[in-house]
């Protein structure tokens, strides 16, 4: 059963192009370009090569494509899996500009099927995982940093700018499965004024029904501690057992601007 837009709703067309026109090799761990079983397409109008996705017995099936930007002739280019896989483009997902949504079955993240993609953490819904991915990734502002002094159970990061660490920053040589939703400390200013340090608890999954979320700037919560905003009756200690919150919560607003009870906690 089809579950994505019909081709008749969109203008344009796609055609296969040779690797002399579009190089679909992917970067290896050492930075070398390797063949990755991908093929190149060039498309006009609003067409994409992956719009023939279907849903079969609850499993999405389709090509997984990475948008590589316009060719010299103005057509949009894509590097795609050669065959249909258990992952499909999902145009209904809300992703940041330059990212596309994908719906996948099982443990295969989109970039394990198409290594020219870079994807966010997945969110699970009814046995399927949803991702936002880009085929034109920019270098992450956050990298693992052993020089950031942390508890041995926490992982150190240094970040440039205001964005904190995310699960996809956990390093290409480790599993980036969808169980890494880091809880990170309030930022510490590093000697370089452009950089901030974080200590993150990386192996924690958001518990089902949790009403407390991370807040990077709880008033009065100093660097090295963990800030939270709670929307319901839970406390951070209820939702995240490693946390110890010695002071009662106080009313305020979450990082997203919603009314919440705010806490400042320690990792124990």
Tab-separated table of C-alpha atoms in Angstrom:
chain	number	residue	atom	x	y	z
A	1	UNK	CA	0.000	0.000	0.000
A	2	UNK	CA	1.502	3.373	-0.979
A	3	UNK	CA	2.004	5.762	1.936
A	4	UNK	CA	3.811	8.723	0.365
A	5	UNK	CA	2.932	11.382	-2.276
A	6	UNK	CA	1.939	10.121	-5.698
A	7	UNK	CA	4.233	11.056	-8.579
A	8	UNK	CA	1.297	12.710	-10.373
A	9	UNK	CA	1.159	15.324	-7.614
A	10	UNK	CA	4.697	16.538	-8.408
A	11	UNK	CA	6.274	18.051	-11.482
A	12	UNK	CA	9.602	17.017	-12.960
A	13	UNK	CA	11.462	13.765	-13.524
A	14	UNK	CA	14.602	11.874	-12.429
A	15	UNK	CA	17.192	9.938	-14.373
A	16	UNK	CA	20.261	7.900	-13.534
A	17	UNK	CA	23.550	9.702	-14.182
A	18	UNK	CA	27.102	8.264	-14.467
A	19	UNK	CA	29.687	8.636	-11.716
A	20	UNK	CA	31.631	10.970	-14.005
A	21	UNK	CA	28.801	13.455	-13.463
A	22	UNK	CA	28.040	12.654	-9.808
A	23	UNK	CA	30.556	10.926	-7.560
A	24	UNK	CA	28.595	8.812	-5.056
A	25	UNK	CA	31.542	7.332	-3.239
A	26	UNK	CA	31.398	7.784	0.556
A	27	UNK	CA	34.106	8.831	2.968
A	28	UNK	CA	35.728	6.035	4.985
A	29	UNK	CA	37.002	6.237	8.571
A	30	UNK	CA	40.391	7.485	7.379
A	31	UNK	CA	38.880	10.076	5.063
A	32	UNK	CA	39.392	8.024	1.896
A	33	UNK	CA	36.596	7.790	-0.701
A	34	UNK	CA	35.135	4.292	-1.071
A	35	UNK	CA	32.484	2.719	-3.259
A	36	UNK	CA	29.344	2.324	-1.151
A	37	UNK	CA	26.821	0.643	-3.467
A	38	UNK	CA	25.179	3.977	-4.297
A	39	UNK	CA	23.931	5.269	-7.650
A	40	UNK	CA	23.489	8.851	-8.836
A	41	UNK	CA	20.312	10.582	-9.996
A	42	UNK	CA	19.575	14.011	-11.422
A	43	UNK	CA	16.059	15.415	-10.978
A	44	UNK	CA	14.053	18.370	-12.256
A	45	UNK	CA	11.186	20.214	-10.581
A	46	UNK	CA	10.098	18.828	-7.216
A	47	UNK	CA	10.752	15.217	-8.109
A	48	UNK	CA	12.961	12.950	-5.995
A	49	UNK	CA	14.141	9.389	-6.762
A	50	UNK	CA	12.716	8.060	-3.491
A	51	UNK	CA	9.054	9.010	-3.873
A	52	UNK	CA	7.916	5.485	-4.756
A	53	UNK	CA	8.140	4.367	-1.120
A	54	UNK	CA	5.536	1.870	0.065
A	55	UNK	CA	4.439	0.283	3.333
A	56	UNK	CA	4.215	-3.519	3.331
A	57	UNK	CA	2.843	-5.226	6.471
A	58	UNK	CA	3.979	-2.302	8.587
A	59	UNK	CA	7.484	-2.137	7.090
A	60	UNK	CA	8.508	0.923	5.019
A	61	UNK	CA	10.211	0.013	1.744
A	62	UNK	CA	12.026	2.399	-0.558
A	63	UNK	CA	15.262	3.913	-1.758
A	64	UNK	CA	17.314	5.933	0.710
A	65	UNK	CA	18.708	9.017	-1.028
A	66	UNK	CA	21.113	11.763	-0.017
A	67	UNK	CA	20.529	15.178	-1.582
A	68	UNK	CA	23.872	16.391	-2.974
A	69	UNK	CA	22.798	19.787	-4.257
A	70	UNK	CA	22.427	21.164	-7.786
A	71	UNK	CA	24.535	20.064	-10.744
A	72	UNK	CA	25.995	22.561	-13.196
A	73	UNK	CA	22.870	22.279	-15.345
A	74	UNK	CA	20.621	23.172	-12.378
A	75	UNK	CA	19.164	19.709	-11.817
A	76	UNK	CA	19.109	18.503	-8.207
A	77	UNK	CA	21.411	15.547	-7.563
A	78	UNK	CA	20.969	12.553	-5.278
A	79	UNK	CA	23.084	9.556	-4.261
A	80	UNK	CA	20.743	6.638	-3.526
A	81	UNK	CA	20.790	3.009	-2.520
A	82	UNK	CA	20.798	0.828	-5.606
A	83	UNK	CA	18.000	-1.378	-4.286
A	84	UNK	CA	14.923	-0.940	-2.115
A	85	UNK	CA	15.617	-1.214	1.623
A	86	UNK	CA	13.538	-1.281	4.827
A	87	UNK	CA	13.738	2.478	5.205
A	88	UNK	CA	11.915	5.189	3.273
A	89	UNK	CA	11.740	8.935	2.708
A	90	UNK	CA	8.971	10.525	4.797
A	91	UNK	CA	7.969	14.007	3.565
A	92	UNK	CA	5.577	14.511	6.497
A	93	UNK	CA	8.368	14.788	9.072
A	94	UNK	CA	9.349	18.189	10.440
A	95	UNK	CA	13.126	18.570	10.065
A	96	UNK	CA	15.529	21.499	10.064
A	97	UNK	CA	16.162	23.212	6.745
A	98	UNK	CA	18.455	21.126	4.568
A	99	UNK	CA	17.374	17.880	6.269
A	100	UNK	CA	14.883	15.251	5.094
A	101	UNK	CA	12.779	12.824	7.094
A	102	UNK	CA	13.135	9.027	6.943
A	103	UNK	CA	11.094	6.224	8.489
A	104	UNK	CA	12.911	2.947	9.113
A	105	UNK	CA	12.238	-0.536	10.407
A	106	UNK	CA	14.637	-2.363	12.732
A	107	UNK	CA	18.122	-1.382	13.830
A	108	UNK	CA	19.403	-0.082	10.484
A	109	UNK	CA	19.822	3.666	10.659
A	110	UNK	CA	19.578	5.485	7.281
A	111	UNK	CA	23.331	6.154	7.174
A	112	UNK	CA	24.081	2.454	7.650
A	113	UNK	CA	22.225	1.944	4.369
A	114	UNK	CA	23.466	5.114	2.693
A	115	UNK	CA	26.757	6.237	4.280
A	116	UNK	CA	26.698	9.588	2.492
A	117	UNK	CA	23.962	10.696	4.933
A	118	UNK	CA	24.327	12.165	8.419
A	119	UNK	CA	21.289	11.582	10.646
A	120	UNK	CA	19.929	12.696	13.974
A	121	UNK	CA	18.975	10.405	16.813
A	122	UNK	CA	15.933	8.336	15.921
A	123	UNK	CA	12.588	8.616	17.658
A	124	UNK	CA	10.493	5.479	18.017
A	125	UNK	CA	6.812	5.275	17.185
A	126	UNK	CA	4.792	2.059	16.858
A	127	UNK	CA	7.870	-0.043	16.179
A	128	UNK	CA	9.350	2.291	13.547
A	129	UNK	CA	12.172	4.829	13.882
A	130	UNK	CA	12.097	8.341	12.488
A	131	UNK	CA	15.188	10.350	11.525
A	132	UNK	CA	16.141	13.716	10.091
A	133	UNK	CA	19.114	13.387	7.722
A	134	UNK	CA	21.212	15.504	5.408
A	135	UNK	CA	23.337	14.532	2.434
A	136	UNK	CA	25.427	17.692	2.787
A	137	UNK	CA	26.577	17.565	6.411
A	138	UNK	CA	28.520	20.393	7.952
A	139	UNK	CA	31.183	19.692	10.574
A	140	UNK	CA	29.616	19.293	14.011
A	141	UNK	CA	30.430	22.085	16.483
A	142	UNK	CA	30.866	19.405	19.182
A	143	UNK	CA	33.509	16.702	19.459
A	144	UNK	CA	34.579	14.290	22.170
A	145	UNK	CA	37.283	15.859	24.303
A	146	UNK	CA	39.234	13.745	26.835
A	147	UNK	CA	40.818	16.924	28.217
A	148	UNK	CA	37.453	17.989	29.703
A	149	UNK	CA	37.614	16.673	33.277
A	150	UNK	CA	34.578	14.518	34.029
A	151	UNK	CA	33.454	11.716	36.315
A	152	UNK	CA	34.696	8.412	34.861
A	153	UNK	CA	31.089	7.474	34.026
A	154	UNK	CA	30.600	10.636	31.971
A	155	UNK	CA	31.954	11.569	28.548
A	156	UNK	CA	33.634	14.913	27.908
A	157	UNK	CA	32.822	17.132	24.938
A	158	UNK	CA	33.928	20.523	23.741
A	159	UNK	CA	31.585	22.604	21.628
A	160	UNK	CA	31.894	25.798	19.660
A	161	UNK	CA	28.992	28.224	19.914
A	162	UNK	CA	25.733	27.745	21.764
A	163	UNK	CA	24.774	24.203	20.706
A	164	UNK	CA	25.409	21.414	23.191
A	165	UNK	CA	26.339	17.778	22.462
A	166	UNK	CA	23.877	15.488	20.707
A	167	UNK	CA	23.707	11.721	20.339
A	168	UNK	CA	25.027	11.871	16.785
A	169	UNK	CA	28.234	13.478	18.135
A	170	UNK	CA	29.118	10.204	19.874
A	171	UNK	CA	31.791	9.425	17.301
A	172	UNK	CA	31.721	7.605	13.947
A	173	UNK	CA	33.776	4.690	15.271
A	174	UNK	CA	31.157	3.760	17.894
A	175	UNK	CA	27.569	2.646	17.709
A	176	UNK	CA	25.305	5.593	17.095
A	177	UNK	CA	22.221	3.542	17.807
A	178	UNK	CA	19.154	5.359	18.958
A	179	UNK	CA	19.760	4.767	22.618
A	180	UNK	CA	22.132	7.722	23.085
A	181	UNK	CA	20.245	10.775	24.261
A	182	UNK	CA	22.919	12.577	26.260
A	183	UNK	CA	22.199	14.388	29.485
A	184	UNK	CA	24.873	17.061	29.770
A	185	UNK	CA	26.060	19.432	32.446
A	186	UNK	CA	25.650	23.173	32.359
A	187	UNK	CA	28.423	24.421	30.078
A	188	UNK	CA	31.873	25.185	31.451
A	189	UNK	CA	33.838	27.987	29.797
A	190	UNK	CA	37.120	26.599	28.443
A	191	UNK	CA	40.358	28.625	28.168
A	192	UNK	CA	39.547	29.308	24.526
A	193	UNK	CA	36.639	31.803	24.821
A	194	UNK	CA	34.982	30.304	21.725
A	195	UNK	CA	34.703	26.846	23.321
A	196	UNK	CA	32.583	25.335	26.086
A	197	UNK	CA	33.023	22.034	27.890
A	198	UNK	CA	30.370	19.501	28.839
A	199	UNK	CA	30.257	16.226	30.758
A	200	UNK	CA	27.517	13.970	29.407
A	201	UNK	CA	25.794	10.810	30.554
A	202	UNK	CA	25.540	8.964	27.236
A	203	UNK	CA	23.873	5.632	27.929
A	204	UNK	CA	20.534	6.905	29.140
A	205	UNK	CA	17.266	6.515	27.241
A	206	UNK	CA	14.345	8.853	27.923
A	207	UNK	CA	12.051	6.801	30.174
A	208	UNK	CA	8.510	6.206	28.967
A	209	UNK	CA	6.193	8.819	30.441
A	210	UNK	CA	8.981	11.055	31.729
A	211	UNK	CA	7.948	14.678	32.265
A	212	UNK	CA	11.396	16.151	32.995
A	213	UNK	CA	13.693	17.344	30.213
A	214	UNK	CA	17.172	18.779	30.128
A	215	UNK	CA	17.502	22.554	30.611
A	216	UNK	CA	20.938	23.999	29.787
A	217	UNK	CA	20.505	27.296	31.615
A	218	UNK	CA	18.533	26.918	34.845
A	219	UNK	CA	19.045	30.187	36.804
A	220	UNK	CA	21.680	29.731	39.521
A	221	UNK	CA	22.750	26.285	38.278
A	222	UNK	CA	26.515	26.481	37.904
A	223	UNK	CA	28.716	24.654	35.407
A	224	UNK	CA	29.296	20.983	36.146
A	225	UNK	CA	25.734	20.465	37.420
A	226	UNK	CA	22.636	19.297	35.524
A	227	UNK	CA	19.627	21.529	34.888
A	228	UNK	CA	16.102	20.184	34.319
A	229	UNK	CA	12.640	21.497	33.533
A	230	UNK	CA	9.703	19.333	34.642
A	231	UNK	CA	6.217	19.709	33.168
A	232	UNK	CA	4.426	17.166	35.349
A	233	UNK	CA	4.556	15.695	38.864
A	234	UNK	CA	7.897	13.910	38.327
A	235	UNK	CA	11.217	15.137	39.621
A	236	UNK	CA	14.520	14.510	37.787
A	237	UNK	CA	15.304	11.888	40.444
A	238	UNK	CA	12.141	9.997	39.428
A	239	UNK	CA	12.954	10.051	35.707
A	240	UNK	CA	16.754	9.787	35.853
A	241	UNK	CA	17.859	7.722	38.886
A	242	UNK	CA	21.562	8.795	38.746
A	243	UNK	CA	20.469	12.361	39.537
A	244	UNK	CA	20.392	13.840	43.036
A	245	UNK	CA	18.519	17.139	43.381
A	246	UNK	CA	19.200	18.546	46.857
A	247	UNK	CA	17.039	21.658	46.474
A	248	UNK	CA	13.295	21.789	45.758
A	249	UNK	CA	12.182	22.829	42.316
A	250	UNK	CA	11.052	26.381	41.623
A	251	UNK	CA	8.689	27.784	38.989
A	252	UNK	CA	10.168	29.030	35.735
A	253	UNK	CA	10.264	28.291	32.034
A	254	UNK	CA	11.847	25.493	30.062
A	255	UNK	CA	14.468	26.156	27.384
A	256	UNK	CA	11.572	25.982	24.885
A	257	UNK	CA	9.679	28.718	26.763
A	258	UNK	CA	6.980	26.656	28.510
A	259	UNK	CA	5.990	26.962	32.167
A	260	UNK	CA	7.743	24.296	34.225
A	261	UNK	CA	9.343	23.529	37.556
A	262	UNK	CA	13.110	23.943	37.378
A	263	UNK	CA	15.757	21.882	39.183
A	264	UNK	CA	19.521	21.899	39.549
A	265	UNK	CA	20.949	18.428	40.184
A	266	UNK	CA	24.147	16.428	40.624
A	267	UNK	CA	25.219	13.143	39.035
A	268	UNK	CA	25.786	10.565	41.782
